[in-house]
CSV table of C-alpha atoms and ligand atoms in Angstrom, one decimal:
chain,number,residue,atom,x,y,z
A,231,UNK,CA,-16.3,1.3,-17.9
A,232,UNK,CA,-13.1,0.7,-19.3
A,233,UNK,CA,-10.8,-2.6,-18.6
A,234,UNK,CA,-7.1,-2.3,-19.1
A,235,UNK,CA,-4.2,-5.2,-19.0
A,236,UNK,CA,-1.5,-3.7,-16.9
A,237,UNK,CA,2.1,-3.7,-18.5
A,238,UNK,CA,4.2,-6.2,-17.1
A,239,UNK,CA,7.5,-6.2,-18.3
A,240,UNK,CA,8.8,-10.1,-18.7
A,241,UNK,CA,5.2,-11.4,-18.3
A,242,UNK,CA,3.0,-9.6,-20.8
A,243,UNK,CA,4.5,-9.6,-24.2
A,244,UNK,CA,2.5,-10.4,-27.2
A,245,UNK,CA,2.1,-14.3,-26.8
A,246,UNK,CA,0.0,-13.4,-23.9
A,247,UNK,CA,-1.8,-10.7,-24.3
A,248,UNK,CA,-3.0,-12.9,-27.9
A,249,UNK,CA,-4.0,-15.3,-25.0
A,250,UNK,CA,-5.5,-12.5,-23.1
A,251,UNK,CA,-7.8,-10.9,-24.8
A,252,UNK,CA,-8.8,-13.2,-27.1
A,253,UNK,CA,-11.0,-14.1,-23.6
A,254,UNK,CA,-12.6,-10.8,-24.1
A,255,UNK,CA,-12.9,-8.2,-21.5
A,256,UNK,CA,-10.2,-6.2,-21.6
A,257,UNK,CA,-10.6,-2.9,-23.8
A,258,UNK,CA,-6.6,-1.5,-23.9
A,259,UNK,CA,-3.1,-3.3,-23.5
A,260,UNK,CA,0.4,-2.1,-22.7
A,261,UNK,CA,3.6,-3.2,-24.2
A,262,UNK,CA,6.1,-3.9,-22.2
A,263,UNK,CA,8.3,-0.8,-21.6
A,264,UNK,CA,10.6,0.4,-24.7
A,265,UNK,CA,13.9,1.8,-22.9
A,266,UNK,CA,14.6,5.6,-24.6
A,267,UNK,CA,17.9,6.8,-23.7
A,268,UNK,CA,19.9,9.1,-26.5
A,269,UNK,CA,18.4,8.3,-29.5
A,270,UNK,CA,15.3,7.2,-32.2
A,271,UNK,CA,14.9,3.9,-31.6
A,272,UNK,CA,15.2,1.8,-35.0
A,273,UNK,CA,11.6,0.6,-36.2
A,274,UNK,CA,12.5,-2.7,-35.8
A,275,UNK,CA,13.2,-2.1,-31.9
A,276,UNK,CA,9.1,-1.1,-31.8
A,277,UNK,CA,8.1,-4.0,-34.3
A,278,UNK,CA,9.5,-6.1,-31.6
A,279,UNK,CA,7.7,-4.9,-28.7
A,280,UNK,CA,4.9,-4.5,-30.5
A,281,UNK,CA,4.0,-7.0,-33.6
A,282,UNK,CA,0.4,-6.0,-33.3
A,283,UNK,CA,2.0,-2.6,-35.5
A,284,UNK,CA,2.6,-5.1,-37.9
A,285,UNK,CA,0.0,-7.5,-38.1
A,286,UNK,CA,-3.8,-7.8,-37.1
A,287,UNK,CA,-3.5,-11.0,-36.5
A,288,UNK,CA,-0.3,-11.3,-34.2
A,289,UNK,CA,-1.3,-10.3,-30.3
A,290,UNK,CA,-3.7,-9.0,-28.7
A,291,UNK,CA,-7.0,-8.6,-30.4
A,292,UNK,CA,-7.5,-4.9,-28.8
A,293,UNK,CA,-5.2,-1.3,-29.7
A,294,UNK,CA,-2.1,-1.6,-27.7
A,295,UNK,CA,-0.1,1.3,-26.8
A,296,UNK,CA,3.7,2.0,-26.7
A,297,UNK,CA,4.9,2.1,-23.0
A,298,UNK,CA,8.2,4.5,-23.4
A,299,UNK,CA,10.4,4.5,-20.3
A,300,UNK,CA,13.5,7.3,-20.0
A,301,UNK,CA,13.6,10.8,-18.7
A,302,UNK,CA,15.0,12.8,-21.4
A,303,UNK,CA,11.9,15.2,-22.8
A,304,UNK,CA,13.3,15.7,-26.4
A,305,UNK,CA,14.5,11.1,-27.2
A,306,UNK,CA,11.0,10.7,-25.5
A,307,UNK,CA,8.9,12.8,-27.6
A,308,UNK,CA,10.9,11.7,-30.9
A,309,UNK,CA,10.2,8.0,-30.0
A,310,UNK,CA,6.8,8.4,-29.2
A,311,UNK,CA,6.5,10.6,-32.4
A,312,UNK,CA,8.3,7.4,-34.7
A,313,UNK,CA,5.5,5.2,-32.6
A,314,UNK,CA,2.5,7.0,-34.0
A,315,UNK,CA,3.9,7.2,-37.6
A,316,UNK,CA,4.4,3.1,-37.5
A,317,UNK,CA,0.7,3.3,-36.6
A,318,UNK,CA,0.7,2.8,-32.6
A,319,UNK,CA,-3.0,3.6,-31.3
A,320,UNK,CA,-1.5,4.9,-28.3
A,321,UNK,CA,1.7,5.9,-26.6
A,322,UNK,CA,2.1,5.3,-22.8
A,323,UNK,CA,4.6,7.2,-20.3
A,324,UNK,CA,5.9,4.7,-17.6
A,325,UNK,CA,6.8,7.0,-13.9
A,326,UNK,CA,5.9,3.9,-12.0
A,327,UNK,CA,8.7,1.2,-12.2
A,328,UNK,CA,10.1,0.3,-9.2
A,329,UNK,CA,13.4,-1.1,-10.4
A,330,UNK,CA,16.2,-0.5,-9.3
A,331,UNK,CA,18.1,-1.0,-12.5
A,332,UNK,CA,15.9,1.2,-14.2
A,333,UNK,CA,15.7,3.8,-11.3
A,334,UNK,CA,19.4,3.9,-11.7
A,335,UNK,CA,19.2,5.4,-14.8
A,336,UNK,CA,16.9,7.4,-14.2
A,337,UNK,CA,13.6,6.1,-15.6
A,338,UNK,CA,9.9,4.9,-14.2
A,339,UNK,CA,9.1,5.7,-10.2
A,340,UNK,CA,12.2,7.6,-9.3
A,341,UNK,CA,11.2,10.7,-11.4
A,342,UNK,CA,7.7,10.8,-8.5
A,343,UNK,CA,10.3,12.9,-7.0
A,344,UNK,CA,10.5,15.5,-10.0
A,345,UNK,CA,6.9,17.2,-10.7
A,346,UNK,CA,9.1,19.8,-13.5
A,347,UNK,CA,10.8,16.9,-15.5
A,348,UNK,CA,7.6,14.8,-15.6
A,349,UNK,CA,5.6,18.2,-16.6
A,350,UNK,CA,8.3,18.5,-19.3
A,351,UNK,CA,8.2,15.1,-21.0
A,352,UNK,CA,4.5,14.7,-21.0
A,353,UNK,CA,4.7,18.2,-22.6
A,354,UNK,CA,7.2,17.7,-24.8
A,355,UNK,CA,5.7,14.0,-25.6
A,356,UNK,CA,2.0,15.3,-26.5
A,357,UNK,CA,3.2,18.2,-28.5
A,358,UNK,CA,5.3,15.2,-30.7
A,359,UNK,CA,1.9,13.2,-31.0
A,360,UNK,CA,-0.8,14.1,-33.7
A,361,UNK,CA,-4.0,14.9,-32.0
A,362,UNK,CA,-5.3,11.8,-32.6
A,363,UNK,CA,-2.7,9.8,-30.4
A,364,UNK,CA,-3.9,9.4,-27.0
A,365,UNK,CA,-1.3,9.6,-24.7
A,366,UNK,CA,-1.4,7.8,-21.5
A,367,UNK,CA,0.9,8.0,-18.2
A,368,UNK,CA,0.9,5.8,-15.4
A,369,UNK,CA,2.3,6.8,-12.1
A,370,UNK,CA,2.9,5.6,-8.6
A,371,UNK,CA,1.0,7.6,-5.5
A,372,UNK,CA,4.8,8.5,-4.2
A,373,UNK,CA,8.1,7.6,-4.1
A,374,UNK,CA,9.4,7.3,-1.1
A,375,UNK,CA,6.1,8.1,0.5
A,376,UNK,CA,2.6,8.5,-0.6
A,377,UNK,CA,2.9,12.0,-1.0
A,378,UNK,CA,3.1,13.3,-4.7
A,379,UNK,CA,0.2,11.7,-6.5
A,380,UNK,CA,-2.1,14.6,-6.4
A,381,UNK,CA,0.7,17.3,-7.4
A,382,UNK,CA,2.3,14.9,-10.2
A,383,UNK,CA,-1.5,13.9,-11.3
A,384,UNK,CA,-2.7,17.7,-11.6
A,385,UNK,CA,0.6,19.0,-13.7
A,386,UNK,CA,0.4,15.5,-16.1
A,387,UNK,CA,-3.1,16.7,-17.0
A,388,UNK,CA,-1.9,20.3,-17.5
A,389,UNK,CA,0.8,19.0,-19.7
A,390,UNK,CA,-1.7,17.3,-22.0
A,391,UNK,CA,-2.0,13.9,-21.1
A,392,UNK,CA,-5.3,12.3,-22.3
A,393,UNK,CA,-5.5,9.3,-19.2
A,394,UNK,CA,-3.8,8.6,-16.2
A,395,UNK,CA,-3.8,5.1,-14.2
A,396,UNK,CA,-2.6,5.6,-11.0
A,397,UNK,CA,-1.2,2.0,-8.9
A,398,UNK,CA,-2.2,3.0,-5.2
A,399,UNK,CA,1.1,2.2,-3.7
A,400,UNK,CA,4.3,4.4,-3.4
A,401,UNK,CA,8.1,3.1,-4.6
A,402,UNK,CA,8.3,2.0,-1.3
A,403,UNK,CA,5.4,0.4,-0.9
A,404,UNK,CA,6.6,-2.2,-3.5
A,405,UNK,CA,3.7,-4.3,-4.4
A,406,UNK,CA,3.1,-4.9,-0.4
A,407,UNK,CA,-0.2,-5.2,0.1
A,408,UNK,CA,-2.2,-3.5,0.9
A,409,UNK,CA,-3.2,-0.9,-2.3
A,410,UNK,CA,-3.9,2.4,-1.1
A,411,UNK,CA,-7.4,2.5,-3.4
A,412,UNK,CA,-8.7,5.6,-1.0
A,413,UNK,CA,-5.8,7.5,-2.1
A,414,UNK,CA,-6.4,7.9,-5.7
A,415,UNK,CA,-10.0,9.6,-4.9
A,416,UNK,CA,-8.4,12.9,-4.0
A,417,UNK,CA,-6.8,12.1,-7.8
A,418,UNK,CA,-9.6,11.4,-9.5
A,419,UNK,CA,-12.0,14.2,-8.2
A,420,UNK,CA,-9.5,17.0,-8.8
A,421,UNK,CA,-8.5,15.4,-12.5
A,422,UNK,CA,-10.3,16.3,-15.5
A,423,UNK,CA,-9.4,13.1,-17.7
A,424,UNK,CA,-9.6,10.0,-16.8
A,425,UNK,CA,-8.2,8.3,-14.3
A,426,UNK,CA,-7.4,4.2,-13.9
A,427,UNK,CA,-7.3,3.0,-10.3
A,428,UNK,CA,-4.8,0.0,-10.3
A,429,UNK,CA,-3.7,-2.3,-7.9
A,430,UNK,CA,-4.4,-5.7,-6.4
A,431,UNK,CA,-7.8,-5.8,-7.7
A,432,UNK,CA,-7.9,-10.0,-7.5
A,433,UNK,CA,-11.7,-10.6,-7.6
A,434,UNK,CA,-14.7,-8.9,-8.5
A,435,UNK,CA,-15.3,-8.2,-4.5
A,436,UNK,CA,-11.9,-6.2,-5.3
A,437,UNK,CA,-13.2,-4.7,-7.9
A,438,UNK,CA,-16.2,-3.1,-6.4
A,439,UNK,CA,-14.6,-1.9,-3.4
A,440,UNK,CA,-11.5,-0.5,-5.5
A,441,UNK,CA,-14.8,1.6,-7.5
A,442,UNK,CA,-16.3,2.7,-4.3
A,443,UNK,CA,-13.2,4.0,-2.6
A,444,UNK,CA,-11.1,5.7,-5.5
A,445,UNK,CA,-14.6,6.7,-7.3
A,446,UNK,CA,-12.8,5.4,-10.5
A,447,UNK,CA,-15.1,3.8,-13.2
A,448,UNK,CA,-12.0,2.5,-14.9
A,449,UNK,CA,-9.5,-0.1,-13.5
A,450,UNK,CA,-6.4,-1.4,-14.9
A,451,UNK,CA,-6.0,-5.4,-13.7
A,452,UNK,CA,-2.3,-7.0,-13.8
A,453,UNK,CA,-1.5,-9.8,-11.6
A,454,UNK,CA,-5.3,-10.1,-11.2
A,455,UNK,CA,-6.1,-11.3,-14.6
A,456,UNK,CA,-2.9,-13.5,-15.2
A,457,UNK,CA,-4.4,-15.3,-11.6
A,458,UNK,CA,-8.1,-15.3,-12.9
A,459,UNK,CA,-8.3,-14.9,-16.8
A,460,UNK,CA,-11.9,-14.5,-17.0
A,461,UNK,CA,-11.6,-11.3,-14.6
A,462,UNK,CA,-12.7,-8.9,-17.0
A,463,UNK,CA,-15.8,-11.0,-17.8
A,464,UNK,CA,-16.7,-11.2,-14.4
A,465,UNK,CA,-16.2,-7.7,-13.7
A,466,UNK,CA,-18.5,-7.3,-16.4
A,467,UNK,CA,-21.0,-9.6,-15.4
A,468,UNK,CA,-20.4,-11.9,-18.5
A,469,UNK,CA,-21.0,-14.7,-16.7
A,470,UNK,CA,-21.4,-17.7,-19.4
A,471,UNK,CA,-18.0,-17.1,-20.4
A,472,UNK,CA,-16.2,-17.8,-17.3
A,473,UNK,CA,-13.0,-20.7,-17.4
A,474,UNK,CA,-13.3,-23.7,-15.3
A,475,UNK,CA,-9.8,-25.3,-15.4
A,476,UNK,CA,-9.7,-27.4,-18.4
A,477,UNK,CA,-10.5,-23.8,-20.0
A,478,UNK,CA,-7.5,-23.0,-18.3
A,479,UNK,CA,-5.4,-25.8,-19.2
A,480,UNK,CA,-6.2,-25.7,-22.8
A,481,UNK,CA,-5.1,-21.8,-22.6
A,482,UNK,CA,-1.7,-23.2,-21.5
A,483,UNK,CA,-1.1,-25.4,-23.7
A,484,UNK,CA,-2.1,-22.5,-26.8
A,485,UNK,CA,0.5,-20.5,-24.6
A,486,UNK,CA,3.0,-23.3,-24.4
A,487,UNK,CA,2.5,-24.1,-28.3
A,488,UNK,CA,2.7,-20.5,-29.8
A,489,UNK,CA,6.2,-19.7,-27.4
A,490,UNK,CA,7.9,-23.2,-27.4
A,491,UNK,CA,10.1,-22.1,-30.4
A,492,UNK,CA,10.9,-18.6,-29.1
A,493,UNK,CA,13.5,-19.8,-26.3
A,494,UNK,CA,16.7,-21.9,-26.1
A,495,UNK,CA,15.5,-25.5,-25.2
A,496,UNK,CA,17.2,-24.9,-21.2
A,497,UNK,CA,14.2,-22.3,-20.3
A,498,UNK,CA,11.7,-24.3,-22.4
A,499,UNK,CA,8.5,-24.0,-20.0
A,500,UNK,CA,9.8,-21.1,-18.4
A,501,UNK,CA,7.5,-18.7,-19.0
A,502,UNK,CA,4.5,-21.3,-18.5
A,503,UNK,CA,5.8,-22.1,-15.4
A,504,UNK,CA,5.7,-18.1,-14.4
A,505,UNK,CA,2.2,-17.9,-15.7
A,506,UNK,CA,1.3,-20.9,-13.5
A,507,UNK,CA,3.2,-18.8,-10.6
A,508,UNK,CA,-0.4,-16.6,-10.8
A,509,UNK,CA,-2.6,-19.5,-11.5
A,510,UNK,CA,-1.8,-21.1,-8.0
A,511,UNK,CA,-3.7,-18.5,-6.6
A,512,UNK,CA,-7.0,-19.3,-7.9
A,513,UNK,CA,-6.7,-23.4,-9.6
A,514,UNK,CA,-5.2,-25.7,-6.7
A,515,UNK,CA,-5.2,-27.6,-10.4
A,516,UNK,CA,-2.3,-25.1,-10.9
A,517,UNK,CA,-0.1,-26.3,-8.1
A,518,UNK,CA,-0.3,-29.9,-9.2
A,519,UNK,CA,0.5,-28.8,-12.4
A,520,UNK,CA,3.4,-26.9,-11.5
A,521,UNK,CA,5.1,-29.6,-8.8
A,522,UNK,CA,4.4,-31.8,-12.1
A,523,UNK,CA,6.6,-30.0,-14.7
A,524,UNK,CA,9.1,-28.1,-12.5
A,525,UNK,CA,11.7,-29.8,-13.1
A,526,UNK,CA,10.7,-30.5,-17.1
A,527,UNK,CA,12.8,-29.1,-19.8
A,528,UNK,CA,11.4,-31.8,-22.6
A,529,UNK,CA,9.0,-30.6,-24.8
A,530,UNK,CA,7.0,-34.0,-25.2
A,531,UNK,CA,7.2,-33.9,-21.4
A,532,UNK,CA,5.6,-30.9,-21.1
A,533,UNK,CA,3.0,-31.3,-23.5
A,534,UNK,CA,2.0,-34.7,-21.8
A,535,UNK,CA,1.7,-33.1,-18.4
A,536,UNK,CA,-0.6,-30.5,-19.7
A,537,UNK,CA,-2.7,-33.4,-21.4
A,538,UNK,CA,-3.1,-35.4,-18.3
A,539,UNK,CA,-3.7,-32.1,-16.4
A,540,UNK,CA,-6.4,-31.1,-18.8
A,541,UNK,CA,-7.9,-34.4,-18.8
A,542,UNK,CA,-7.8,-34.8,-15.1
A,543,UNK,CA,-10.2,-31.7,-14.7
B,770,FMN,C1,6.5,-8.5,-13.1
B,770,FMN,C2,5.9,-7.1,-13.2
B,770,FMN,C3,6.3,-6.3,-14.2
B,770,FMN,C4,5.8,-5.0,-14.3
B,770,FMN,N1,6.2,-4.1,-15.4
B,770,FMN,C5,5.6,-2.9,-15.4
B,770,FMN,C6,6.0,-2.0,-16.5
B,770,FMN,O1,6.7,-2.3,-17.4
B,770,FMN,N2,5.4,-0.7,-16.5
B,770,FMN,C7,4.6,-0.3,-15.5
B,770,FMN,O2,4.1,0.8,-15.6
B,770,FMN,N3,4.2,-1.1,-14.5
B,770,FMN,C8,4.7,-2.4,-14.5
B,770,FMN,N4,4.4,-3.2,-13.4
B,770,FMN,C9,3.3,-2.8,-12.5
B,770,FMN,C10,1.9,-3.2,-13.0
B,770,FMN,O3,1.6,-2.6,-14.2
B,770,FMN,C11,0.9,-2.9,-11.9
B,770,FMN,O4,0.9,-1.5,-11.7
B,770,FMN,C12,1.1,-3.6,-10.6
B,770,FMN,O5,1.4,-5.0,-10.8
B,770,FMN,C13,-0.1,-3.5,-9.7
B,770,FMN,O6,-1.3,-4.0,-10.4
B,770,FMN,P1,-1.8,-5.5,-10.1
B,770,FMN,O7,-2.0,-5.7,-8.6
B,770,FMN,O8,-3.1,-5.5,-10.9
B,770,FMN,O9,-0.8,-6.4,-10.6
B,770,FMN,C14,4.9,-4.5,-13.3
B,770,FMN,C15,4.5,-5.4,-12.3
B,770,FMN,C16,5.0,-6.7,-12.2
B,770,FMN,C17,4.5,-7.6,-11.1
């Protein structure tokens, strides 16, 4: 069984998946998407999207592969070509983003719609790759309805494509629960390589039924794991590692310390306060911790409400 993080663009850079992983796990990550439009993106665009390139010790301690997001064949296939040669271990083909901003220009979930063009650039894309780049795609089960995951599934794995996660919703669906798990079986029996069910897979009770009705030994865990970081380990059955809260708390404050100096002092917290946005689900610790630093933009502040909250546990 493999575990993979699921890209979340604005959530998931390399701060957390460092955080992440370092839990253990999780076996692949996903950058967060790398818009392609006319051109070869400079190196420095995929250095900053992806500092693990750089540095074994920045991020996540796992390969991470280059999400690419666009819908022109020959821009997508150069990029992900530039991405191997700066020593990506994977490139990853995004048809699932529901945004409508990125829709708009034609990228992620709005191509479900256009079984030729995503043949095309997953075509074009492995023939840039050496052999030894796995390329990845993840798709939707439909646009506007659950209706083309089977026909785009079967012509991605004719084009080449090495894996395909598939998050059981359409466009439409949004992330509405529920995820249509059922609906990647046809996927996955028809498919060759492998196939990643995703989708609201919250708990190890999720996980088991997600495996039993897709048939899919590999899952891809997003909102899950930033709700429950020790998911992975549970799924695994790792029990003696799992995170009570002051685990938790001591997380946060790593998370707060390593991005404090990355943002203009008015969002400082921010992005703890988004990751605490998933915690609520699983640590009622998490909701006091939240009401208590909402309003906080100090950074001694902060760093005293985590240290109470930690102490408190
Ligand atoms: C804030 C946010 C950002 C996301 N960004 C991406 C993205 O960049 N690329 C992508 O393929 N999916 C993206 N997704 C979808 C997730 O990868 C995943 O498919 C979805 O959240 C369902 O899985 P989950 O229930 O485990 O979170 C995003 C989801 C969220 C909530």
């Amino acid at each position: 069984m493999r575990i993979y993080l699921a890209p979340m663009e604005g959530v998931i850079d390399h701060h957390l998946r460092q955080i992440l992983t370092r839990i253990g796990g999780i076996d692949f990550c996903t950058t967060e998407f790398v818009r392609v439009t006319e051109h070869t993106l400079p190196r420095k665009v995929f250095y900053r999207y992806c500092p693990e390139l750089q540095s074994s010790t920045i991020g996540a301690s796992c390969p991470v592969r280059i999400q690419l997001l666009g819908s022109n064949p020959k821009t997508l296939a150069s990029n992900a070509a530039k991405a191997a040669r700066l020593g990506a271990p994977g490139v990853d083909l995004n048809f699932g983003c529901p945004a409508k901003t990125v829709n708009k220009h034609r990228g992620g979930a709005c191509l479900l719609d256009d079984t030729f063009l995503i043949r095309d650039i997953v075509q074009a894309v492995r023939e840039a790759l050496p052999d030894s780049t796995p390329l990845s795609v993840k798709i939707r089960l439909g646009y506007a309805a659950r209706d083309s995951g089977l026909r785009n599934a079967e012509a991605i794995e004719a084009a080449g494509a090495n894996e395909l996660a598939v998050h059981a919703r359409s466009k439409a669906d949004a992330y509405k629960p529920p995820a249509y798990w059922c609906e990647i079986a046809e996927i996955q029996q028809t498919l060759g390589i492998p196939v990643i069910a995703n989708g609201d897979i919250w708990t190890v009770d999720d996980f088991l039924r997600c495996r039993e009705e897709s048939g899919c030994e590999h899952v891809m865990l997003g909102r899950g794991l930033l709700a429950r970081p020790d998911l992975a380990l549970r799924i695994r059955g790792e029990a003696d590692a799992l995170l009570d809260w002051q685990d938790v708390s001591t997380l946060l404050l790593d998370f707060f310390l390593l991005t404090r100096d990355q943002y203009p002092k008015k969002y400082l917290g921010n992005r703890l306060k988004q990751w605490l946005h998933y915690l609520k689900r699983t640590y009622v610790e998490a909701e006091v911790l939240f009401e208590n630093i909402k309003r906080l933009r100090d950074e001694a502040g902060l760093m005293q409400a985590l240290e109470v909250s930690s102490k408190a546990a």
